[in-house]
mmCIF file with all atom_site columns, C-alpha atoms in Angstrom:
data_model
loop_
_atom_site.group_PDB
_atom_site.id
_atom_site.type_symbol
_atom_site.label_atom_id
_atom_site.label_alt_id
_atom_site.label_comp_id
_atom_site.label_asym_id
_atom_site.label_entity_id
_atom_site.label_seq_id
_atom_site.pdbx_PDB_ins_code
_atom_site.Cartn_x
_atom_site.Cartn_y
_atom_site.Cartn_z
_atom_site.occupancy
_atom_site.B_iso_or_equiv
_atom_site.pdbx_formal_charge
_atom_site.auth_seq_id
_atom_site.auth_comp_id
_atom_site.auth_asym_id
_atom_site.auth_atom_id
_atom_site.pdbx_PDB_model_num
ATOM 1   C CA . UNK A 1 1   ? 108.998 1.848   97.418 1.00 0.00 ? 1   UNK A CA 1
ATOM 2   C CA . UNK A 1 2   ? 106.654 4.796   96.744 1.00 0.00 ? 2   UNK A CA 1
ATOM 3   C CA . UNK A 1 3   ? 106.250 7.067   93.622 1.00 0.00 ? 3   UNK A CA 1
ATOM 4   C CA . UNK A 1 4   ? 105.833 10.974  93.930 1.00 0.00 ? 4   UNK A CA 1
ATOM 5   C CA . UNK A 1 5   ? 102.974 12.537  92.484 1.00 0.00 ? 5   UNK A CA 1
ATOM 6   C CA . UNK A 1 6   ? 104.392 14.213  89.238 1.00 0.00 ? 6   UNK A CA 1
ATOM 7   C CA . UNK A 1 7   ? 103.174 17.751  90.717 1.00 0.00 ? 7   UNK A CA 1
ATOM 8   C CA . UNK A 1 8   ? 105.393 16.897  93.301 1.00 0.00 ? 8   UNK A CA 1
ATOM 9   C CA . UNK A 1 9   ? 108.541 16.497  91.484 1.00 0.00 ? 9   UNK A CA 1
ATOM 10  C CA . UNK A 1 10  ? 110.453 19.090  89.608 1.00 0.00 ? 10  UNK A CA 1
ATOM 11  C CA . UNK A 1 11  ? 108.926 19.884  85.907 1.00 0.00 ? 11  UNK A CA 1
ATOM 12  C CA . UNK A 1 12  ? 108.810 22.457  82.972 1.00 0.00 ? 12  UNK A CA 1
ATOM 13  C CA . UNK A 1 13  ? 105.750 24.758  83.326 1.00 0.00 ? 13  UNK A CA 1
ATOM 14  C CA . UNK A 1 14  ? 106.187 25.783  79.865 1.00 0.00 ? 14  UNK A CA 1
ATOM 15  C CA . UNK A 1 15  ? 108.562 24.402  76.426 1.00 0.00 ? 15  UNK A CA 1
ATOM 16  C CA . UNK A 1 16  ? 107.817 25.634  72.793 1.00 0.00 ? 16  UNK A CA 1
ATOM 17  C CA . UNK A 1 17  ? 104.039 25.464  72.265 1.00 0.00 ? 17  UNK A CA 1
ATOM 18  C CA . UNK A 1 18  ? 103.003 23.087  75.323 1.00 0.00 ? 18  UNK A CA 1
ATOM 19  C CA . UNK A 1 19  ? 102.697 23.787  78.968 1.00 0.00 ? 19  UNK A CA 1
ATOM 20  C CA . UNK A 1 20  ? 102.883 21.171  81.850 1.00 0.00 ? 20  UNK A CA 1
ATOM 21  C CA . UNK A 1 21  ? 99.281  19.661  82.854 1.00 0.00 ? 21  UNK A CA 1
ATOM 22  C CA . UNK A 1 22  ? 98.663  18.324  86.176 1.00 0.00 ? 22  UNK A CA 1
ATOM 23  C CA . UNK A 1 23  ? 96.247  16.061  84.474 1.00 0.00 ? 23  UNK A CA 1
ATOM 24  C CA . UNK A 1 24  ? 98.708  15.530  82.083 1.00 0.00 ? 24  UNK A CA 1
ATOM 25  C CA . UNK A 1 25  ? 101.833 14.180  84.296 1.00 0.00 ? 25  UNK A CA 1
ATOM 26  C CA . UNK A 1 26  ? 99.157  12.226  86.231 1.00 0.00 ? 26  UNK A CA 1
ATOM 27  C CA . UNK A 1 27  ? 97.788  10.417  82.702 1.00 0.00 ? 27  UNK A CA 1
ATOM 28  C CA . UNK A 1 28  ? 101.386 9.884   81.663 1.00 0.00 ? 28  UNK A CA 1
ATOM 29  C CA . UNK A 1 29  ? 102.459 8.516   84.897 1.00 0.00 ? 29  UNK A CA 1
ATOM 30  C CA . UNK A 1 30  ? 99.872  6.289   84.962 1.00 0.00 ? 30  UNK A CA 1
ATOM 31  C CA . UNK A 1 31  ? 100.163 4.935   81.572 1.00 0.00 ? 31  UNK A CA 1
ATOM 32  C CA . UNK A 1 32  ? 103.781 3.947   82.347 1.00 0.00 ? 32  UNK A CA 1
ATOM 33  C CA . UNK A 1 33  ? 102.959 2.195   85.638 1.00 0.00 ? 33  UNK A CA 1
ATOM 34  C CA . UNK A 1 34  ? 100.545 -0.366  83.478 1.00 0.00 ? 34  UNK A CA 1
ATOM 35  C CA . UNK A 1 35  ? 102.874 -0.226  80.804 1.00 0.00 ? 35  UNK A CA 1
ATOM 36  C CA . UNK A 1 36  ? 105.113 -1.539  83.234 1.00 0.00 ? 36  UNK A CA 1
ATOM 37  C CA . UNK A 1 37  ? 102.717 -3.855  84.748 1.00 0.00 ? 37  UNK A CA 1
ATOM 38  C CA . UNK A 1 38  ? 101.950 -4.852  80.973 1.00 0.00 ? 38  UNK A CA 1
ATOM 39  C CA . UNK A 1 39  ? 105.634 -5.949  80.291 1.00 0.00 ? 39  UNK A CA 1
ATOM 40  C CA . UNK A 1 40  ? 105.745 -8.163  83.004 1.00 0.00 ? 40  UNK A CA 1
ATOM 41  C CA . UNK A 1 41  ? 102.824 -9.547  82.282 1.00 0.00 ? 41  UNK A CA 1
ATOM 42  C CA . UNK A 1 42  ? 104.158 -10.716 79.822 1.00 0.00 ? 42  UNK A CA 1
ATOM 43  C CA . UNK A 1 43  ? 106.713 -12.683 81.556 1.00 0.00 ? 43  UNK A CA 1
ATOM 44  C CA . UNK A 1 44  ? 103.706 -14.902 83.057 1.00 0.00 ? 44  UNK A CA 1
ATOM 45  C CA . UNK A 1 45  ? 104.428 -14.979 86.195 1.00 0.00 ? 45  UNK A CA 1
ATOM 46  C CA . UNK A 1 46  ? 103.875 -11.813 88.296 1.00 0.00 ? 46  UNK A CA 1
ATOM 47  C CA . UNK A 1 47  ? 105.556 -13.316 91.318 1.00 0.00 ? 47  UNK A CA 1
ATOM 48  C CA . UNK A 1 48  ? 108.999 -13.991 89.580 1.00 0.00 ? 48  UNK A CA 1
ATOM 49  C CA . UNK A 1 49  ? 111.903 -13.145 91.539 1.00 0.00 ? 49  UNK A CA 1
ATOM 50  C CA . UNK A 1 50  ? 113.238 -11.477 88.924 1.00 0.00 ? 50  UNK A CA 1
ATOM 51  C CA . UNK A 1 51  ? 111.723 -10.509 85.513 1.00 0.00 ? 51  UNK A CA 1
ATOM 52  C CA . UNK A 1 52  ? 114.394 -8.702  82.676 1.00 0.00 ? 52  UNK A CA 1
ATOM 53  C CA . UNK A 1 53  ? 116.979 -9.247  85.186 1.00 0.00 ? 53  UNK A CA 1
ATOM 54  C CA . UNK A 1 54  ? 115.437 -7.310  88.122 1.00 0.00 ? 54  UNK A CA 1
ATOM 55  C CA . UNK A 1 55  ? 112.779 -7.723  90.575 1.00 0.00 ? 55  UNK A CA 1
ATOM 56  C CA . UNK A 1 56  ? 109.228 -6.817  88.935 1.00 0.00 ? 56  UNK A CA 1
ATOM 57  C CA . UNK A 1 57  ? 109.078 -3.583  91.724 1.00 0.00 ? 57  UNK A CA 1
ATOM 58  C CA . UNK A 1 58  ? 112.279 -1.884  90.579 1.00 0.00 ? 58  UNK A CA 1
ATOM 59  C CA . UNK A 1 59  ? 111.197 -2.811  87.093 1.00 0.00 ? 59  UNK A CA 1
ATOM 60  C CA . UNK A 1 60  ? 107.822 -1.371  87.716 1.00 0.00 ? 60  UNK A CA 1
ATOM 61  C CA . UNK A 1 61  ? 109.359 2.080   89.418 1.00 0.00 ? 61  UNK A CA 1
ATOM 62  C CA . UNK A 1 62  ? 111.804 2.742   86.584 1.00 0.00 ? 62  UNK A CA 1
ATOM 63  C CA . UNK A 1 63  ? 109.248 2.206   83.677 1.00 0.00 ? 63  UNK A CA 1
ATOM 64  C CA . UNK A 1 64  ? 107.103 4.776   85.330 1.00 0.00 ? 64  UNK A CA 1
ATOM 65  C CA . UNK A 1 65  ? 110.073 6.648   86.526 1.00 0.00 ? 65  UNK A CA 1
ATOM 66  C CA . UNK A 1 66  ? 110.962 6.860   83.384 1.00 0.00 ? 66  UNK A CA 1
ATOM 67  C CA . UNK A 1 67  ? 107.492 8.064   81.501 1.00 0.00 ? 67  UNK A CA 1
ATOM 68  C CA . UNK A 1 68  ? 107.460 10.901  84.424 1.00 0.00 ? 68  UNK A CA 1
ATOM 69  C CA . UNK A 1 69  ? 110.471 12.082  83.738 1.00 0.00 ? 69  UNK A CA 1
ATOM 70  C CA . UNK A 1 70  ? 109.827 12.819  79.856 1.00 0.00 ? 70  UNK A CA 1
ATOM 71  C CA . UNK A 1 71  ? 106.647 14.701  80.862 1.00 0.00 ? 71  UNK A CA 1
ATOM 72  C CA . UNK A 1 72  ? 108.478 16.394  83.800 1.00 0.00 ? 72  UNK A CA 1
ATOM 73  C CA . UNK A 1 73  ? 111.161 17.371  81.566 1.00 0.00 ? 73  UNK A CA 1
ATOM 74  C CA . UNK A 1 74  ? 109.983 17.984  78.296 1.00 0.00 ? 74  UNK A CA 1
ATOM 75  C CA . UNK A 1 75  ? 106.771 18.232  78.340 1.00 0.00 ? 75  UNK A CA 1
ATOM 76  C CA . UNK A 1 76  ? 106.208 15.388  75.993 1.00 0.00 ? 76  UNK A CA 1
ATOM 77  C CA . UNK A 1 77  ? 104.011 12.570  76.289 1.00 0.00 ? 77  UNK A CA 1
ATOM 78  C CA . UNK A 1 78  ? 104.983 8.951   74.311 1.00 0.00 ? 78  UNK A CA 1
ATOM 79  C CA . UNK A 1 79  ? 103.482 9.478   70.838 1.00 0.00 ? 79  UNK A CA 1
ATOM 80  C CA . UNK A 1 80  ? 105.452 13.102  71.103 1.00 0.00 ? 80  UNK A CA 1
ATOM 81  C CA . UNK A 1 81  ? 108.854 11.835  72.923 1.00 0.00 ? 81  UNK A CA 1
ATOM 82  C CA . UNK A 1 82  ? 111.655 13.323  70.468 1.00 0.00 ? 82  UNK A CA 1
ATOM 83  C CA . UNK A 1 83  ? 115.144 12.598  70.162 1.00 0.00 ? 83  UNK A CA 1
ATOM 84  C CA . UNK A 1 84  ? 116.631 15.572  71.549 1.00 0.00 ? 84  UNK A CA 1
ATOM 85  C CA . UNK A 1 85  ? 114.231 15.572  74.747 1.00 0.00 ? 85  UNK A CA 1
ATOM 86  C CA . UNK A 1 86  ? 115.466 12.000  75.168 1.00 0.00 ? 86  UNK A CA 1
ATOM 87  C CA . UNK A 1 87  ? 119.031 12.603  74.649 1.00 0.00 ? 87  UNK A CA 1
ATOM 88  C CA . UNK A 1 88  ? 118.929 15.261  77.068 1.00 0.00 ? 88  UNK A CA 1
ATOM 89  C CA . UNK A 1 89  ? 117.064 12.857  80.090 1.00 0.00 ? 89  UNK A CA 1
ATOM 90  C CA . UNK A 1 90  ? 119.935 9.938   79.082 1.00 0.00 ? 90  UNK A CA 1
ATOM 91  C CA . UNK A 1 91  ? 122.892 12.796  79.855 1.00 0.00 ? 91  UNK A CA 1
ATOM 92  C CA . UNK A 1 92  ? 121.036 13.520  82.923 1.00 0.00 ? 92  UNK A CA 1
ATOM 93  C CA . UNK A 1 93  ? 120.140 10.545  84.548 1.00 0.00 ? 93  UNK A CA 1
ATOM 94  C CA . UNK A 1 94  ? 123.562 9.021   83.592 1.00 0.00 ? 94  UNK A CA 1
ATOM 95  C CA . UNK A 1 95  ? 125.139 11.564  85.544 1.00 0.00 ? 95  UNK A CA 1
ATOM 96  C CA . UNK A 1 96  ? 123.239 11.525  88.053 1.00 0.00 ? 96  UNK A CA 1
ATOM 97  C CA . UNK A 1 97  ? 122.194 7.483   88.623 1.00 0.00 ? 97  UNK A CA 1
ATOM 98  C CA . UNK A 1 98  ? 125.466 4.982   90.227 1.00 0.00 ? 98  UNK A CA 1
ATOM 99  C CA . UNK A 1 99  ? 126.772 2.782   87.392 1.00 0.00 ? 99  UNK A CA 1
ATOM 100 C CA . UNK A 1 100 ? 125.111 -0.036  88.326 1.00 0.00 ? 100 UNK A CA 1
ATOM 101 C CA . UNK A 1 101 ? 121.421 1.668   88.254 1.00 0.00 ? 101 UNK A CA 1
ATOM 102 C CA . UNK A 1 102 ? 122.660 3.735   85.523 1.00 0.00 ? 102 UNK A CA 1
ATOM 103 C CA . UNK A 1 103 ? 122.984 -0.052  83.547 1.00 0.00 ? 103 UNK A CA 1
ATOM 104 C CA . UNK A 1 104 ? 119.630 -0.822  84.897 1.00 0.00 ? 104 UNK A CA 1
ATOM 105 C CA . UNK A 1 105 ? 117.556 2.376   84.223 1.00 0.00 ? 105 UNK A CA 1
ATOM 106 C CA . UNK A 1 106 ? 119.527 2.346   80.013 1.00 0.00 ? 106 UNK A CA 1
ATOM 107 C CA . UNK A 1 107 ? 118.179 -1.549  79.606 1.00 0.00 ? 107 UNK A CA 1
ATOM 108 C CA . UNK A 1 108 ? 114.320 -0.110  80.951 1.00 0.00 ? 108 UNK A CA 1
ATOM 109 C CA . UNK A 1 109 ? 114.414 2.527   78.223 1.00 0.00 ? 109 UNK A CA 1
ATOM 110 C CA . UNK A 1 110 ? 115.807 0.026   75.654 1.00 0.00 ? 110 UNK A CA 1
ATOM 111 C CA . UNK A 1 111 ? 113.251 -2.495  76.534 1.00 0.00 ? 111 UNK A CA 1
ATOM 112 C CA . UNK A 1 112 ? 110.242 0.191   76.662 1.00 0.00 ? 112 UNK A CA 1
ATOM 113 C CA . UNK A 1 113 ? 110.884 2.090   73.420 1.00 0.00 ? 113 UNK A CA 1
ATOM 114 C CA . UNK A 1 114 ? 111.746 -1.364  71.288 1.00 0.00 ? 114 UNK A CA 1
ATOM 115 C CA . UNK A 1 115 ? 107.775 -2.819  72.699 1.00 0.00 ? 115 UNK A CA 1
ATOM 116 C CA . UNK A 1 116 ? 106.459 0.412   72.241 1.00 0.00 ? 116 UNK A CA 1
ATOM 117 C CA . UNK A 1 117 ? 107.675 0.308   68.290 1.00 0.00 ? 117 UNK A CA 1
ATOM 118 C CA . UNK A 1 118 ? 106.890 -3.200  68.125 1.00 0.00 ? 118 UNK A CA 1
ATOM 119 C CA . UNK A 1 119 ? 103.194 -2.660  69.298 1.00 0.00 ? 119 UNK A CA 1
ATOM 120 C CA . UNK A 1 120 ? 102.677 0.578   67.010 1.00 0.00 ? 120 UNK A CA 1
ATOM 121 C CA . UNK A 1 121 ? 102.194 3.490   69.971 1.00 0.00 ? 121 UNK A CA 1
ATOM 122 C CA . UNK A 1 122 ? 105.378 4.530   68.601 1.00 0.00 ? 122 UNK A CA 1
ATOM 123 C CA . UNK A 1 123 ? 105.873 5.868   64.620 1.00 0.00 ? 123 UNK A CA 1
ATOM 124 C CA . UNK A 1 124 ? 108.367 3.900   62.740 1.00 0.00 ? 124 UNK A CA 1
ATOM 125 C CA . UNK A 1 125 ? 110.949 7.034   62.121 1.00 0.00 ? 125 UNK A CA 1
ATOM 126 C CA . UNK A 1 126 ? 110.329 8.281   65.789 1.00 0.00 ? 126 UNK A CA 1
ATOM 127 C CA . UNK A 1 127 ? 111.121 4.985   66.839 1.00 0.00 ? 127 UNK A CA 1
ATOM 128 C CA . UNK A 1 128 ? 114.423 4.790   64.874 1.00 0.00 ? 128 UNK A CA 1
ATOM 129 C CA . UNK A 1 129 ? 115.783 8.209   66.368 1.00 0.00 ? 129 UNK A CA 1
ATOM 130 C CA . UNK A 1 130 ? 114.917 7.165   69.460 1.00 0.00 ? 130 UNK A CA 1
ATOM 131 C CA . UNK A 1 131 ? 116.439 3.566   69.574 1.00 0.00 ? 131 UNK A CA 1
ATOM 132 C CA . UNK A 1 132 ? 118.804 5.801   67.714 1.00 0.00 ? 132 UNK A CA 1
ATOM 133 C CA . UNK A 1 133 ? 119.889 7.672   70.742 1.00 0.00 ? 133 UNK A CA 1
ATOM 134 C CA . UNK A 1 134 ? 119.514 4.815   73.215 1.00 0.00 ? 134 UNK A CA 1
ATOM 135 C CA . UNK A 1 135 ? 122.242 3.094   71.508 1.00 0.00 ? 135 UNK A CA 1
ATOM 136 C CA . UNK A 1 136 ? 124.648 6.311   72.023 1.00 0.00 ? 136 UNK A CA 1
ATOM 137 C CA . UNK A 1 137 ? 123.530 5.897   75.289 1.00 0.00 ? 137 UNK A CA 1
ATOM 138 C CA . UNK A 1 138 ? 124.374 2.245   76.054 1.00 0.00 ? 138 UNK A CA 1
ATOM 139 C CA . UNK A 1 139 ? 126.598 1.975   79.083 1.00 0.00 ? 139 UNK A CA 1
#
């Protein structure tokens, strides 16, 4: 399994007020692969067959999948993800994922933005539109 560099991948070079950062996609791609490696962690046991129903490399890929993708697509880091932005990146990869990774890749996003509320990265009302729009999104 191997991750493409976020300059790599197709991105935004410019939404509202921000433009996309090399330095930025890297940071943000980064912070979701130890996020990733964080949440299993937690688990205790980094050689578990499966951990949240998947093996711990397929979990680890769509975490940081996932955190690319926001900066890729909307220019927004996690303390600025917004509802619409994620809305928009649900439609998309739902259409665009099989049904079964399509299940997979919604339960990652619910899992990621319910421990980033519970450990405070995320602000309570952002949190709530976002968890907001998951739900919609549940497959």
């Amino acid at each position: 399994m191997r991750i493409e560099r976020p300059e790599r991948l197709p991105h935004a070079t410019h939404l509202g007020k921000y433009d996309w950062k090399s330095l930025t996609a890297e940071r943000t791609t980064t912070q979701g692969f130890w996020f990733a490696l964080d949440l299993v962690e937690r688990k205790k046991d980094l050689t578990a067959k499966n951990v949240y129903g998947m093996p711990p490399p397929i979990f680890i890929a769509l975490v940081t999948t996932f955190y690319t993708a926001m900066y890729a697509d909307a220019i927004e880091t996690p303390k600025r993800w917004s509802s619409p932005a994620l809305e928009l990146h649900m439609q998309k990869t739902r259409n665009e994922l099989p049904k079964s990774a399509w299940k997979r890749y919604w339960q990652v996003v619910d899992l990621v933005i319910s421990s980033l509320r519970n450990n405070q990265t995320l602000a309570a009302k952002q949190a709530d539109e976002l968890e907001g729009v998951v739900i919609n999104a549940r497959p």
